PDB file of C-alpha atoms in Angstrom:
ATOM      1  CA  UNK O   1     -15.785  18.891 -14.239  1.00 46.00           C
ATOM      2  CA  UNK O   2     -12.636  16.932 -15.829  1.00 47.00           C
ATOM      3  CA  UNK O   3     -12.654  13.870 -14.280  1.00 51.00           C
ATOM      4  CA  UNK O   4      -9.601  13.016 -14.971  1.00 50.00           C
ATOM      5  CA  UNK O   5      -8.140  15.645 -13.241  1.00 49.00           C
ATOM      6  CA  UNK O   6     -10.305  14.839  -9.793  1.00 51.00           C
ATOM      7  CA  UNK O   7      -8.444  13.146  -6.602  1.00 53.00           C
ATOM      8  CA  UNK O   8      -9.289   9.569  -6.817  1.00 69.00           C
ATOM      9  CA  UNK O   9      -9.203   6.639  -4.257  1.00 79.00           C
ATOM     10  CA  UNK O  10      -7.078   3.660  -4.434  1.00 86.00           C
ATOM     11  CA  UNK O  11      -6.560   1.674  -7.653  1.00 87.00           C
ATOM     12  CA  UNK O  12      -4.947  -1.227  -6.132  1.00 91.00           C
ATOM     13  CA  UNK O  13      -4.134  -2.348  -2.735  1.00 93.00           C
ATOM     14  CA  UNK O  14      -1.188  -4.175  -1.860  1.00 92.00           C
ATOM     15  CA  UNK O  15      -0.203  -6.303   1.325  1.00 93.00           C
ATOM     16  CA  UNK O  16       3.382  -7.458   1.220  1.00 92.00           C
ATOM     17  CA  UNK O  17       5.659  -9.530   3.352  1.00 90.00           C
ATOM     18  CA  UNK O  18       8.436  -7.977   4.978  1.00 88.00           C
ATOM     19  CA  UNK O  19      10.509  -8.879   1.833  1.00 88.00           C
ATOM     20  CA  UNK O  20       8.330  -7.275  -0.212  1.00 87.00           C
ATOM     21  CA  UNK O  21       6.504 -10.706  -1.729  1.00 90.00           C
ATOM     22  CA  UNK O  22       2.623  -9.910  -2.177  1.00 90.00           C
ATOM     23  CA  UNK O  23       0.292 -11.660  -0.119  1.00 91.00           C
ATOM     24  CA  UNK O  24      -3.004 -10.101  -1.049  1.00 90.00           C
ATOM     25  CA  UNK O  25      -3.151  -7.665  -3.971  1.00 90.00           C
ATOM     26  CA  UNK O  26      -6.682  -6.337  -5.421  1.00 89.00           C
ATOM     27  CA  UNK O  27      -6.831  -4.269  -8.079  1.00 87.00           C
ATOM     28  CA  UNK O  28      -9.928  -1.981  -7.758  1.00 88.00           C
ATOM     29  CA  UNK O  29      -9.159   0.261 -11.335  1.00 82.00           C
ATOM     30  CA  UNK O  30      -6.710  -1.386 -13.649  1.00 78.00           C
ATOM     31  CA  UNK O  31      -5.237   1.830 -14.260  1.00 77.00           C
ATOM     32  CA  UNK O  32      -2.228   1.588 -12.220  1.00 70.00           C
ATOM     33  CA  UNK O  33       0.026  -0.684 -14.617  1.00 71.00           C
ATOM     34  CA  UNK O  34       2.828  -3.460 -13.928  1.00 77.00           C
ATOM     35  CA  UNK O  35       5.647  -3.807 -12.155  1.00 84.00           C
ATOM     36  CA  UNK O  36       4.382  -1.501  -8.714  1.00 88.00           C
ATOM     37  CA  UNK O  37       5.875  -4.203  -6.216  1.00 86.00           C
ATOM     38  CA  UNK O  38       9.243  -3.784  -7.719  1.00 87.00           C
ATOM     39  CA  UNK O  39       8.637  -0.280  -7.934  1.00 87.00           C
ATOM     40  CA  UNK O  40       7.474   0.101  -4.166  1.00 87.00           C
ATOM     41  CA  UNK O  41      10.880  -2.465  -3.380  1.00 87.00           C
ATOM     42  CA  UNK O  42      13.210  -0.184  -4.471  1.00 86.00           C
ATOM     43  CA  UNK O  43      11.898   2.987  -2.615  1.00 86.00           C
ATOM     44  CA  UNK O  44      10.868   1.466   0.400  1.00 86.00           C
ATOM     45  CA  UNK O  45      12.999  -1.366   1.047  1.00 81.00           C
ATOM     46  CA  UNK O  46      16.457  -0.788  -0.269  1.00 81.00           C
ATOM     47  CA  UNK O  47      16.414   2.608   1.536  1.00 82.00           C
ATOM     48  CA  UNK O  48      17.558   3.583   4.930  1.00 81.00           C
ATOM     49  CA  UNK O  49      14.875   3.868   7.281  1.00 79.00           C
ATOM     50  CA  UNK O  50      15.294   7.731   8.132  1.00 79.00           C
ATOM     51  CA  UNK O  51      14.940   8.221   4.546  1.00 82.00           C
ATOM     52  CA  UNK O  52      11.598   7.028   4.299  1.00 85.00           C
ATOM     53  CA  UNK O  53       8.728   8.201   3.407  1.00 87.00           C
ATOM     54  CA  UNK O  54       4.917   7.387   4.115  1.00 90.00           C
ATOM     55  CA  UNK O  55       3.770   8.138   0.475  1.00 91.00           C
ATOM     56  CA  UNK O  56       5.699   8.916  -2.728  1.00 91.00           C
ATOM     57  CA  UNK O  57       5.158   9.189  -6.738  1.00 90.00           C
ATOM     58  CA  UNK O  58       6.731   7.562  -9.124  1.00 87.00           C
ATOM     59  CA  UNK O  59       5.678   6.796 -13.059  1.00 85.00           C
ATOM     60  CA  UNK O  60       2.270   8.862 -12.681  1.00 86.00           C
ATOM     61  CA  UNK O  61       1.763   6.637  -9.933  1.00 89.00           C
ATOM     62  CA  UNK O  62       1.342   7.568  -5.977  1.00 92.00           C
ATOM     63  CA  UNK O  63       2.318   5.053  -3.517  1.00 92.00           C
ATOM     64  CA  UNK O  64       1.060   5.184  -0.065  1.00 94.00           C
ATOM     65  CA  UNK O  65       2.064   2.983   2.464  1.00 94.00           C
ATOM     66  CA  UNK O  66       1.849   1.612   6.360  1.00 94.00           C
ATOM     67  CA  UNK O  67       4.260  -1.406   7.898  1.00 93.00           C
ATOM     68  CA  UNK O  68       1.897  -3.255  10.796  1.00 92.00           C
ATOM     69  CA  UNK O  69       4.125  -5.642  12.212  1.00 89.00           C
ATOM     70  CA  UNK O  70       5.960  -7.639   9.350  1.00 88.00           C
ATOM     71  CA  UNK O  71       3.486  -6.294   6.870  1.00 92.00           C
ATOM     72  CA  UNK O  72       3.308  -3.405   4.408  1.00 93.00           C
ATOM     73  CA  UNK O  73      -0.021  -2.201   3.567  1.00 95.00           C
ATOM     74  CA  UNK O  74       0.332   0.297   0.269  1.00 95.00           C
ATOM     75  CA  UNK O  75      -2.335   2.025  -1.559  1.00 94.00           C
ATOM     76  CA  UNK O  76      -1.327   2.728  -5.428  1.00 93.00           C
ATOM     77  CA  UNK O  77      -3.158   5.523  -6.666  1.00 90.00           C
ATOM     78  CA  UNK O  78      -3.515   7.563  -9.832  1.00 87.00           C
ATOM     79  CA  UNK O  79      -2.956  11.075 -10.376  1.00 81.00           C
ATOM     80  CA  UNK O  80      -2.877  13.238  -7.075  1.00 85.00           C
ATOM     81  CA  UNK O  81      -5.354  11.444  -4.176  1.00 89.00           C
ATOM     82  CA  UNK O  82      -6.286  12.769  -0.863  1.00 90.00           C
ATOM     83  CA  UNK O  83      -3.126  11.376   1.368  1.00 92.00           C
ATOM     84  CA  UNK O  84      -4.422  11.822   4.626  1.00 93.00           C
ATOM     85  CA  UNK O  85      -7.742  10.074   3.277  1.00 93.00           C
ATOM     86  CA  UNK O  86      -5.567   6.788   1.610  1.00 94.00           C
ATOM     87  CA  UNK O  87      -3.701   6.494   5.456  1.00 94.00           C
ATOM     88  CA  UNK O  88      -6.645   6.985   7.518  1.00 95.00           C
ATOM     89  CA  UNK O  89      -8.327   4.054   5.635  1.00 94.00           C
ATOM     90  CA  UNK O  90      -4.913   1.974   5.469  1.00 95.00           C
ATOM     91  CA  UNK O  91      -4.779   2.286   9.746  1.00 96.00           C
ATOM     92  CA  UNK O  92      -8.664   1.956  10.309  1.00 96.00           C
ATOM     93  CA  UNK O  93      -8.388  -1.414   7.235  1.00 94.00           C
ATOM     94  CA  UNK O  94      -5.341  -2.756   9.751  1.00 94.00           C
ATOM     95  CA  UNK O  95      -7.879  -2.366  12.582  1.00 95.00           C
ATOM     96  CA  UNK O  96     -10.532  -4.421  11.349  1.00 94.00           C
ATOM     97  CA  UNK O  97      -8.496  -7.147  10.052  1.00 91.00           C
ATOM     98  CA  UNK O  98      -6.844  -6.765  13.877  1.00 92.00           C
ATOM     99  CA  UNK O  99     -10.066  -7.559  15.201  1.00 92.00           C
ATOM    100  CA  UNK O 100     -11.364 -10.074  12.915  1.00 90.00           C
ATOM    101  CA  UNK O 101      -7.962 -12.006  12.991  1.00 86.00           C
ATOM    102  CA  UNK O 102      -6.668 -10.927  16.682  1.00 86.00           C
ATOM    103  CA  UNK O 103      -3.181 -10.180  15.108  1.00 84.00           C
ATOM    104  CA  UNK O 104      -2.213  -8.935  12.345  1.00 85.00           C
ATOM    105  CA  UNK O 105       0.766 -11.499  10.902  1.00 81.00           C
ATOM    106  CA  UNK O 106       1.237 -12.460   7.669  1.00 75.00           C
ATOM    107  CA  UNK O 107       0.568 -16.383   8.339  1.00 74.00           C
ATOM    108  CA  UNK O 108      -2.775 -14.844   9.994  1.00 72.00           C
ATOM    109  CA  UNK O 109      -3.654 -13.567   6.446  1.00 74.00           C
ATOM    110  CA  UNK O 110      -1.931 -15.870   3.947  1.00 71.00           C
TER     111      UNK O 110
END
């Protein structure tokens, strides 16, 4: 098999502030590159909301993304991953930290 042509998981996980500031970001691969905030800024949040979408590729790179309260949870991947996979972990990752933290805030993570 060419691996390089498999679905992979996530390379780096982000969690923003409503702005779009990071709060967290953990880079699993170091195959993603620079500059995916900015990147991730300018599709998500200087778009109108009913033109949103929860995942979308750009530079070789797909983003894929949740908002939980006044955070943005996104999931930059290489290649083509397994969506549904890369969401279900985003919501089940928001309930644990739920749990653990009681809400999920950015001053309850920072």
């Amino acid at each position: 098999l060419n691996k390089s042509k498999m679905a992979s998981g996530a390379s780096v996980i982000f969690f923003l502030d409503h702005k779009g500031k990071t709060i967290i970001r953990r880079d699993y691969r170091g195959d993603a590159g620079h500059g995916l905030t900015e990147k991730f800024q300018k599709k998500v949040l200087d778009v109108e909301e009913i033109n949103l979408t929860p995942c979308f590729t750009e530079g070789g790179n797909t983003y894929v993304w949740i908002k939980h309260n006044n955070i943005f949870l996104v999931a930059v991947c290489k290649g083509n991953p397994n969506v549904m996979m890369i969401l279900s972990f985003l919501f089940k990752l928001v309930d644990v930290l739920t749990e653990y933290f009681g809400a999920l805030e950015d001053e309850s993570i920072r």
